[in-house]
CSV table of C-alpha atoms and ligand atoms in Angstrom, one decimal:
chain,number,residue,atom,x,y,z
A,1,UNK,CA,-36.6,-60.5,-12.0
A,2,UNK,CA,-37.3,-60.1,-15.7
A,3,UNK,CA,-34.3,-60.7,-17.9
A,4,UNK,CA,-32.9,-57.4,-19.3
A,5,UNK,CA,-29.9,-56.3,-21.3
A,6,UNK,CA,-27.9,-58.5,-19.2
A,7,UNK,CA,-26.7,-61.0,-21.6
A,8,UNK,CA,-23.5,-59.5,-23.0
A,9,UNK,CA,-22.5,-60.1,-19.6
A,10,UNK,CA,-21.3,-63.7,-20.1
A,11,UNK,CA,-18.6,-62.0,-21.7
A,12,UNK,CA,-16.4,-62.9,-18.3
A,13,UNK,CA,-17.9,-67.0,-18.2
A,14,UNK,CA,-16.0,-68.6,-20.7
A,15,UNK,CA,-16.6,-71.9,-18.8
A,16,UNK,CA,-20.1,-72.0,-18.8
A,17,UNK,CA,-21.0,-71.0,-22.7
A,18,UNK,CA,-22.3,-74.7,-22.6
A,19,UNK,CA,-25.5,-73.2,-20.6
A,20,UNK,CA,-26.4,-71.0,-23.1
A,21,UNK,CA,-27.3,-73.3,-25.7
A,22,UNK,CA,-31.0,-72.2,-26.0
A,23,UNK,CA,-29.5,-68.8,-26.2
A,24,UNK,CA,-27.4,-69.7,-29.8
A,25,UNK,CA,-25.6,-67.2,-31.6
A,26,UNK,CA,-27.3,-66.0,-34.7
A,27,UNK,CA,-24.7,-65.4,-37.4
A,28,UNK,CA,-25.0,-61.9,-38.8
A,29,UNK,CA,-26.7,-62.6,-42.6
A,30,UNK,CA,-23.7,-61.5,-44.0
A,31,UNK,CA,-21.0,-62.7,-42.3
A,32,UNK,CA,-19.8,-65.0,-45.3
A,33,UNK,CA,-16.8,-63.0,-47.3
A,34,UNK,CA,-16.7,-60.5,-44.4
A,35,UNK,CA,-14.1,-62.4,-42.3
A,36,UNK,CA,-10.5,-62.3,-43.4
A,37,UNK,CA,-8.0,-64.5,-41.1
A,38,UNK,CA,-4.8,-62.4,-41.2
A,39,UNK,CA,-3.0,-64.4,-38.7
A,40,UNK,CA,-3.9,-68.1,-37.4
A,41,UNK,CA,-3.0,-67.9,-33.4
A,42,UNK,CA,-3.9,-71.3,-32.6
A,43,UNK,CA,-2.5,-74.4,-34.4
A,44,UNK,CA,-6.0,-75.4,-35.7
A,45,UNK,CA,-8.6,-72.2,-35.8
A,46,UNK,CA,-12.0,-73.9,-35.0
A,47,UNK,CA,-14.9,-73.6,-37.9
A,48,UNK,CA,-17.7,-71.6,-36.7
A,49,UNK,CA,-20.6,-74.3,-35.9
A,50,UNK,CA,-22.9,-75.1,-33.4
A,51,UNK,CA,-21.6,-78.3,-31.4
A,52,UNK,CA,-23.6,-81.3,-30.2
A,53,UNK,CA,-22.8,-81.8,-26.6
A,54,UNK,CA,-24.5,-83.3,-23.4
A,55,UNK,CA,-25.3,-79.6,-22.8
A,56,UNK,CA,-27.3,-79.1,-25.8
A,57,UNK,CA,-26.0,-76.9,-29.2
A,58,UNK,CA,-22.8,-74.8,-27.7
A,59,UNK,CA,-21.3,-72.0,-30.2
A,60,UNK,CA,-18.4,-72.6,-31.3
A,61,UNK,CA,-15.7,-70.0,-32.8
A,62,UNK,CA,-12.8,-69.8,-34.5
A,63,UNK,CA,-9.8,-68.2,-32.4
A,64,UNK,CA,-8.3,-66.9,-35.6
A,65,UNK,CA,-7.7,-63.1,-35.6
A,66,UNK,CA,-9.8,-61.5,-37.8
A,67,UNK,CA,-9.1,-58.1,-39.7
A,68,UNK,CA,-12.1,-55.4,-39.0
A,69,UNK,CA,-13.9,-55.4,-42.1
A,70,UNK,CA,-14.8,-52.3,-41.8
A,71,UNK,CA,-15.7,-51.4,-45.5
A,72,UNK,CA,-18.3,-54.6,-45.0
A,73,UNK,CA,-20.4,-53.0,-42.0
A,74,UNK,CA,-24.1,-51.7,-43.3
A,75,UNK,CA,-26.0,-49.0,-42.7
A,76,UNK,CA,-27.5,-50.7,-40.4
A,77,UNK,CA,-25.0,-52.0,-38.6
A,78,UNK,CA,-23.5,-48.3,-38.0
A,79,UNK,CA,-26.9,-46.8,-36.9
A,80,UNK,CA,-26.8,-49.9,-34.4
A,81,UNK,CA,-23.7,-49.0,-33.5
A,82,UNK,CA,-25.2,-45.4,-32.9
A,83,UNK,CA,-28.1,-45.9,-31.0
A,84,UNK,CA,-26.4,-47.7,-28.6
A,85,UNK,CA,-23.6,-45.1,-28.0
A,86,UNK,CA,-25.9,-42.0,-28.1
A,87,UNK,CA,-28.3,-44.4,-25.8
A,88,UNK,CA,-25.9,-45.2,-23.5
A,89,UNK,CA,-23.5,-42.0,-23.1
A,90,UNK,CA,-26.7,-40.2,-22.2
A,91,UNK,CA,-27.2,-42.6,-19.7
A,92,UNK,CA,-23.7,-42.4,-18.3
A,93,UNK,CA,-23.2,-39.2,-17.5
A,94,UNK,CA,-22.9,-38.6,-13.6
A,95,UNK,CA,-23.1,-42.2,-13.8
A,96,UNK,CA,-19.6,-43.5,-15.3
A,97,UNK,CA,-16.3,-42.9,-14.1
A,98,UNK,CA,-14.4,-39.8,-15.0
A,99,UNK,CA,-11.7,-42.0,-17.2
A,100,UNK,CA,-14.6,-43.4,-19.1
A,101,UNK,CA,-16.1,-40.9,-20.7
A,102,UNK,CA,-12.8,-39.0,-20.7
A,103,UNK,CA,-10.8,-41.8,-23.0
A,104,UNK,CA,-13.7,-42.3,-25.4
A,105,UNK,CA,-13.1,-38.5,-26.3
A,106,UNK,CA,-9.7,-39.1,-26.3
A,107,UNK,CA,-10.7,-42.2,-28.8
A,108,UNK,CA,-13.1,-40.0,-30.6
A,109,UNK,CA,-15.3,-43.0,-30.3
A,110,UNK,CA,-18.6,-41.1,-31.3
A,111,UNK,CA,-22.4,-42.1,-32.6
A,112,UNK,CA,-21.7,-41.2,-35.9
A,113,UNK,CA,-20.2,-44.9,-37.0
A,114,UNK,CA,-18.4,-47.5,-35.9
A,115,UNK,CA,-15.0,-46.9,-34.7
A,116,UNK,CA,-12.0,-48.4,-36.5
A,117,UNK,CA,-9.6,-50.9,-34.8
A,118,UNK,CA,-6.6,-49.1,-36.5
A,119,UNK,CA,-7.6,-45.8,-35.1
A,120,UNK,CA,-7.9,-47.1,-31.3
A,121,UNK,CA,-4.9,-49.3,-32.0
A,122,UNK,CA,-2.8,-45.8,-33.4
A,123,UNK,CA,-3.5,-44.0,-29.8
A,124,UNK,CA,-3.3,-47.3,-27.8
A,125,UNK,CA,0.1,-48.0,-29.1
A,126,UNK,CA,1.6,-44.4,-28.3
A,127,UNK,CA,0.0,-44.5,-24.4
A,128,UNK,CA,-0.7,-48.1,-22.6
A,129,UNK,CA,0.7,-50.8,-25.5
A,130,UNK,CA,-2.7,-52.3,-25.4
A,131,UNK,CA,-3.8,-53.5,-28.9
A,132,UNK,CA,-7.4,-54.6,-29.8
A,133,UNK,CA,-7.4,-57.9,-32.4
A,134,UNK,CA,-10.6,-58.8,-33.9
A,135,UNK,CA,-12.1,-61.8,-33.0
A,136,UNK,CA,-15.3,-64.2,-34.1
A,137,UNK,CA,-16.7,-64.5,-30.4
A,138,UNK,CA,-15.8,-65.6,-26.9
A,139,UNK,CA,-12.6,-67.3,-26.7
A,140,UNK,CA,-11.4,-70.3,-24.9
A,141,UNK,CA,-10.4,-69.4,-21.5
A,142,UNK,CA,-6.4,-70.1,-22.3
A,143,UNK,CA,-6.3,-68.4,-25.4
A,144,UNK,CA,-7.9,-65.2,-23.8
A,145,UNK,CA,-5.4,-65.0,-20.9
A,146,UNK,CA,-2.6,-65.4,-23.0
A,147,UNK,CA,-4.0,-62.0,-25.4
A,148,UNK,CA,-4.4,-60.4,-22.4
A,149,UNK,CA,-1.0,-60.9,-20.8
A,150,UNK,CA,0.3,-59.6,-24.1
A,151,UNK,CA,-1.6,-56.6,-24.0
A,152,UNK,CA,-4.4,-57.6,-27.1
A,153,UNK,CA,-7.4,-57.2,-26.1
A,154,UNK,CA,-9.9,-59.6,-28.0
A,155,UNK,CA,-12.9,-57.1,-29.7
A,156,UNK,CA,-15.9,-59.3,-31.2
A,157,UNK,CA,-15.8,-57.8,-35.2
A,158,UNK,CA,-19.6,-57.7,-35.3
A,159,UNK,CA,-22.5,-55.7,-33.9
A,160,UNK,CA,-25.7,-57.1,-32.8
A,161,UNK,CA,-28.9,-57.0,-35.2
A,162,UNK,CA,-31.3,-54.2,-34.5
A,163,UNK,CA,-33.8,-56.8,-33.1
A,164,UNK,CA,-31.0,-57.3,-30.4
A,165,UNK,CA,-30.5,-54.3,-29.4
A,166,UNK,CA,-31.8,-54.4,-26.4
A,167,UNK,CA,-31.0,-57.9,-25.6
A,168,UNK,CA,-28.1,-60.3,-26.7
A,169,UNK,CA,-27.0,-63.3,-25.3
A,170,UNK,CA,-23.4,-62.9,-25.6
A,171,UNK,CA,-20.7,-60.2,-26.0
A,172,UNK,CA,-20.5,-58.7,-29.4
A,173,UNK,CA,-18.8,-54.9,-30.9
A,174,UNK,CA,-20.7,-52.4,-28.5
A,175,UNK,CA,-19.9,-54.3,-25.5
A,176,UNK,CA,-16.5,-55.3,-26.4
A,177,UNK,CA,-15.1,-51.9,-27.8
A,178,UNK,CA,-17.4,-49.4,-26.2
A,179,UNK,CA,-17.6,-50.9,-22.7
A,180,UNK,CA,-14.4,-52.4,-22.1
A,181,UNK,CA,-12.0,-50.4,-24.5
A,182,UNK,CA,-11.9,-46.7,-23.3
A,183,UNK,CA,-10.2,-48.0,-19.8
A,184,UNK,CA,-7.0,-49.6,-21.6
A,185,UNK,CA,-6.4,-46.1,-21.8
A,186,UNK,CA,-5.8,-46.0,-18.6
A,187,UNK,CA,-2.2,-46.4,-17.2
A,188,UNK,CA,-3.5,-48.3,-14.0
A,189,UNK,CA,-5.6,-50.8,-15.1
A,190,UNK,CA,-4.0,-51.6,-18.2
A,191,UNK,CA,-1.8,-52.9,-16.2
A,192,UNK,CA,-4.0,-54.5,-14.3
A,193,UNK,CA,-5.8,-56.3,-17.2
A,194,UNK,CA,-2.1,-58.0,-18.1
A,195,UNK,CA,-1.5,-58.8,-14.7
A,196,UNK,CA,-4.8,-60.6,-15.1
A,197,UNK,CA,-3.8,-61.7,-18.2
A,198,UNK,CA,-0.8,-63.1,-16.7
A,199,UNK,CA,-2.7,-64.7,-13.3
A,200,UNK,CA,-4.6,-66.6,-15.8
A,201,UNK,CA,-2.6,-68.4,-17.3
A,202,UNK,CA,-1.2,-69.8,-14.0
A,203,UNK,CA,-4.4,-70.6,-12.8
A,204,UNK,CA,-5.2,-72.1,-15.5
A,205,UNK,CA,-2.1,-74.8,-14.5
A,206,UNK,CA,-3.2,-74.7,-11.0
A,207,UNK,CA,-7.2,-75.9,-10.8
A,208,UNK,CA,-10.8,-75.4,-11.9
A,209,UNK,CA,-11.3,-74.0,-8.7
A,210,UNK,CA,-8.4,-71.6,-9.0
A,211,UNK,CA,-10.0,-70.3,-12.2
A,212,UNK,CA,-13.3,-70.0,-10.4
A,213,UNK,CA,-11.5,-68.2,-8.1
A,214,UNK,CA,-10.0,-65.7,-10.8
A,215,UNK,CA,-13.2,-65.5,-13.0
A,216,UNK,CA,-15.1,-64.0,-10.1
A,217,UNK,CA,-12.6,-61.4,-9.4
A,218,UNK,CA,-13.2,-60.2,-13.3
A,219,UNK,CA,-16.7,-60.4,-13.2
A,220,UNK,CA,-16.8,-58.6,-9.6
A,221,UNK,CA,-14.4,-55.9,-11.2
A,222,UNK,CA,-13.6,-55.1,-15.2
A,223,UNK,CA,-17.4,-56.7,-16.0
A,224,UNK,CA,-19.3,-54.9,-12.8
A,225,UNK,CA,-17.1,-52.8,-11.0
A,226,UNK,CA,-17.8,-49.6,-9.1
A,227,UNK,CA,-15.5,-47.1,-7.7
A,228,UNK,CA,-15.6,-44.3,-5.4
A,229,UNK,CA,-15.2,-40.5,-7.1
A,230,UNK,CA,-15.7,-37.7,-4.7
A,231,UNK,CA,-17.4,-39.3,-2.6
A,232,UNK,CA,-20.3,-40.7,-4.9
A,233,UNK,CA,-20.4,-44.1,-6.6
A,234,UNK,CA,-19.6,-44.5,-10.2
A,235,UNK,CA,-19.4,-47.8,-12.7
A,236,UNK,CA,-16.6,-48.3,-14.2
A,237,UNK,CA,-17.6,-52.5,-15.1
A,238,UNK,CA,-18.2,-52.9,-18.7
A,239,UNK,CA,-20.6,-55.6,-18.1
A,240,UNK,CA,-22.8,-52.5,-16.9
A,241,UNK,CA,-22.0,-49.6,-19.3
A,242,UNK,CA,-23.3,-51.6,-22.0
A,243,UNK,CA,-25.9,-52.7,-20.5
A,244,UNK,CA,-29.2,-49.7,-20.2
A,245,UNK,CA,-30.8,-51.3,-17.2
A,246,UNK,CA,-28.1,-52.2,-14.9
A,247,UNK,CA,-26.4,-48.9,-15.4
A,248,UNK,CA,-28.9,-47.4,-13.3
A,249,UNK,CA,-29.9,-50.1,-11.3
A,250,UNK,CA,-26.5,-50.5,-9.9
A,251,UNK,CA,-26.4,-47.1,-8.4
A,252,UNK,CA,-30.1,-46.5,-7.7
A,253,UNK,CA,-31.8,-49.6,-6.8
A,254,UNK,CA,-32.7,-50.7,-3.4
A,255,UNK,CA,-32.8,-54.0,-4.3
A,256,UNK,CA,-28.5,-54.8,-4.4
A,257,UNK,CA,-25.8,-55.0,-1.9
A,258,UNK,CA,-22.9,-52.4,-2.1
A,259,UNK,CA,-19.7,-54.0,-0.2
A,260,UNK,CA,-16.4,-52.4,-0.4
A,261,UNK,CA,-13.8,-54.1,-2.3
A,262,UNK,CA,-12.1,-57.1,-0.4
A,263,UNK,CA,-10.2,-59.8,-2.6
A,264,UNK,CA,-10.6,-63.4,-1.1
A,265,UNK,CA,-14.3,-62.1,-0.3
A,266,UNK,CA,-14.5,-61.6,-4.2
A,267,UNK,CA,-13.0,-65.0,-4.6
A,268,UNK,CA,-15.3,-66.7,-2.7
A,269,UNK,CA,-18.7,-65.4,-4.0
A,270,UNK,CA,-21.0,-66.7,-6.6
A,271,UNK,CA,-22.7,-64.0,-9.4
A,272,UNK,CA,-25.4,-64.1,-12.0
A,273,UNK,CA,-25.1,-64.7,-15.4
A,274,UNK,CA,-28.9,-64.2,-16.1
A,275,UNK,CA,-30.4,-61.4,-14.0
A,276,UNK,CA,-29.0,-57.8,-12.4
A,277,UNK,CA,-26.1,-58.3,-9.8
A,278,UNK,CA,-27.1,-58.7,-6.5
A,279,UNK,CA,-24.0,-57.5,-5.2
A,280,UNK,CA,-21.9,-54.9,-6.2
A,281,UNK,CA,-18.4,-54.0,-4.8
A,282,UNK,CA,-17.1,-51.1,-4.7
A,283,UNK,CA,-13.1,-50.1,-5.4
A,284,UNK,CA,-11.5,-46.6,-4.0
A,285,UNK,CA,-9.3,-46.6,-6.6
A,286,UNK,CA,-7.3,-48.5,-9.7
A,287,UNK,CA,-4.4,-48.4,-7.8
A,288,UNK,CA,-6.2,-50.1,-5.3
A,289,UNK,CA,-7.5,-52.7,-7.5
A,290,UNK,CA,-3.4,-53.5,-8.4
A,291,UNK,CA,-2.0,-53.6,-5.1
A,292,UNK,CA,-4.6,-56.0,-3.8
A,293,UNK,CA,-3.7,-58.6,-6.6
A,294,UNK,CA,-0.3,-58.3,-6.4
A,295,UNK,CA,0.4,-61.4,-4.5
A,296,UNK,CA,0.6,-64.6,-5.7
A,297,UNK,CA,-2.4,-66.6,-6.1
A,298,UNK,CA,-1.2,-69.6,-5.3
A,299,UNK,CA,-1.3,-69.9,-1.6
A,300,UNK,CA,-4.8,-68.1,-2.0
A,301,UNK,CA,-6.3,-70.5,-3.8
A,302,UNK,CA,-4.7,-73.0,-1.5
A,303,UNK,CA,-6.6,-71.3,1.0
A,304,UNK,CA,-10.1,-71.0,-0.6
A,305,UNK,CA,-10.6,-74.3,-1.7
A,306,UNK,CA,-11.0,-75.5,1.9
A,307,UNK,CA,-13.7,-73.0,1.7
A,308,UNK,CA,-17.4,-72.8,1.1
A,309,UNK,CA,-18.3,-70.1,-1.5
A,310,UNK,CA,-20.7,-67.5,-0.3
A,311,UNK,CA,-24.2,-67.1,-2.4
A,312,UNK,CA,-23.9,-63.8,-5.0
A,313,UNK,CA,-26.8,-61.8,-2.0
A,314,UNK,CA,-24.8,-63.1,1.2
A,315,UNK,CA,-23.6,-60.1,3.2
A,316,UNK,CA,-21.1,-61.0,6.0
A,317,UNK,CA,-20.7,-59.8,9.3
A,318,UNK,CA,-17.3,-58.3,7.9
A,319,UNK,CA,-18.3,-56.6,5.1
A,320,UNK,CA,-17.2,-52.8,4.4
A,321,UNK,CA,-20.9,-52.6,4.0
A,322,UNK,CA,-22.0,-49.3,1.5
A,323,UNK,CA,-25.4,-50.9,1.2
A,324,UNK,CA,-27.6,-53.5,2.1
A,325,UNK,CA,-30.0,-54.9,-0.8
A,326,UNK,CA,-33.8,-54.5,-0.2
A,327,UNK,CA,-33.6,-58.2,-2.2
A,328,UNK,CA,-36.3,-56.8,-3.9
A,329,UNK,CA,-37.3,-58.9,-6.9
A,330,UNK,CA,-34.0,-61.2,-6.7
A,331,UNK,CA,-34.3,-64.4,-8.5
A,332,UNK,CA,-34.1,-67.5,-5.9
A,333,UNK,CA,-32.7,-70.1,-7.8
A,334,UNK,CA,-28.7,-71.0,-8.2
A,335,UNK,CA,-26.1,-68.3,-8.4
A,336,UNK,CA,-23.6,-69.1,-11.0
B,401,LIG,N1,-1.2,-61.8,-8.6
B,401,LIG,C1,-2.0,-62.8,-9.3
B,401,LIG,C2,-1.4,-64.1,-9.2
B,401,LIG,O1,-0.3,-64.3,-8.7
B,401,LIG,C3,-2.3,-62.4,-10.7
B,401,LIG,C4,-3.3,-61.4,-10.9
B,401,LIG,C5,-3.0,-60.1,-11.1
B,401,LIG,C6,-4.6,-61.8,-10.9
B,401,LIG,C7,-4.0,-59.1,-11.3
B,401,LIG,C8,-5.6,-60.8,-11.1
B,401,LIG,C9,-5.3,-59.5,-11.3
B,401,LIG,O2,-2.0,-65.1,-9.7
B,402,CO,CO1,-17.0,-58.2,-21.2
């Protein structure tokens, strides 16, 4: 399979940002003046650089919090910003989940420009406590579990240039505030993002494994969920709202499987960073998606690591199983 828009979706892989060094960040031209730290949360905020390693060049970001600088966006940078949305929303609808397209409005996230943190964070404070921080990039694993278990959610401050508009290689504004933002609106899985939030930062003192373990359940839900409404499928994964190819190829392609939701299953399977999912799962409900992660991780993770993971096209003989992929055009070599 070709690469597409898929690349925002490493949004969830903290870990392996080291395999994406042919895939560098470009800094925007003019990012220099436009960043303001307003509040250092890490002891040493990191320059932004390209690092040396064994893996090759890896990005490297600051974890200060950086103020919006909103006055600093171009003309450009807002008519990116509104091709995307007009692009995608068209796309979306009978496709996204009701609460989707519901809490943009409620937002009044709209093509016309880029929205402002301080108008999100105005309605997020009165509803879910959610607040969105501006950040340089992907954070390190520890430092995004620990925003998340205090309700901020981490929103990249810039927006792609219009030769990436079709194709970026990491998360930037339209996936981080468009995709993932409208569902902190949500009572349910606001909740469920702190939980997450929470259950991070425990793995994180348990093993690599255990946070293997946790990473796929966000990738198989907030980056490419689906959920059952009235009886159809709809996305609700931000990984694929943001992303023009996969939102339909999710629903209407041959080629993936469709398994109902099932936790440890989840756990235990392998995704792709670089191509369409071949494996979708599929969630009856938020509520559902916070019951079934209720229970400590611990013994879980106990549990799996005995295990063998299961490729990202397995289907098992006890799958819920909504559909079975054609495989059509699925890459062959290593799942993530
Ligand atoms: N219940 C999980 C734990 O004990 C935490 C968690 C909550 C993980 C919600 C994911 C989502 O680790
Ligand atoms: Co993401």
């Amino acid at each position: 399979m070709q690469k597409h828009d898929l690349a925002q979706q490493i949004c969830a892989n903290r870990a392996l940002i080291g395999k994406f060094a042919s895939l560098l960040r470009t800094e925007p031209a003019s990012i220099k003046g436009r960043i303001h730290r307003v509040e250092s949360m890490s002891v040493e905020p990191r320059r932004i650089e390209n690092q040396l390693t064994d893996k090759g060049f890896v990005p490297v970001y600051t974890t200060a919090i950086i103020e919006q600088p909103w006055d600093s966006y171009t003309e450009q940078d807002h008519a990116t910003w509104s091709i995307l949305f007009k692009r995608q929303r068209e796309i979306l609808k009978g496709r996204a989940c009701a609460e989707f397209i519901d809490n943009q409005e409620r937002f009044g996230m709209a093509a016309g420009q880029i929205p402002r943190f301080e108008e999100i964070n105005a309605l997020l404070a009165k509803t879910t406590g959610w607040q969105l921080i501006g950040v340089e990039g992907l954070l390190p694993e520890l430092d995004f579990f620990e925003h998340l278990a205090n309700r901020r959610f981490p929103v990249t401050w810039w927006i792609r240039r219009p030769e990436q508009i079709d194709y970026i290689a990491e998360p930037d504004m339209f996936h981080d505030l468009f995709g993932h933002v409208p569902l902190l609106l949500n009572p349910v899985f606001a909740d469920y993002m702190a939980a997450y939030g929470r259950g991070g930062v425990k793995a994180h003192g348990v093993s690599a494994e255990a946070l293997v373990n946790l990473t796929r359940l966000y990738w198989y839900t907030v980056e490419f969920g689906l959920i059952r409404q009235d009886g159809a499928l709809r996305i609700y994964g931000s990984g694929i709202v943001s992303s023009k190819g996969e939102s339909i190829h999710c629903l209407e392609s041959d080629a993936p499987n469709r398994i109902g939701f099932d936790i440890k299953r989840i756990m235990r399977t392998r995704y792709r960073i670089d191509t369409f999912q071949k494996t979708y799962f599929v969630i009856d409900s938020f509520e559902q998606l916070m019951e079934a992660t209720r229970p400590d991780f611990v013994p879980i993770y106990a549990e799996l690591a005995t295990q063998p993971a299961y490729p990202a096209a397995a289907v098992l003989e006890t799958d819920t199983l909504i559909h079975r992929g054609s495989g059509e055009g699925w890459a062959t070599d290593a799942d993530a």
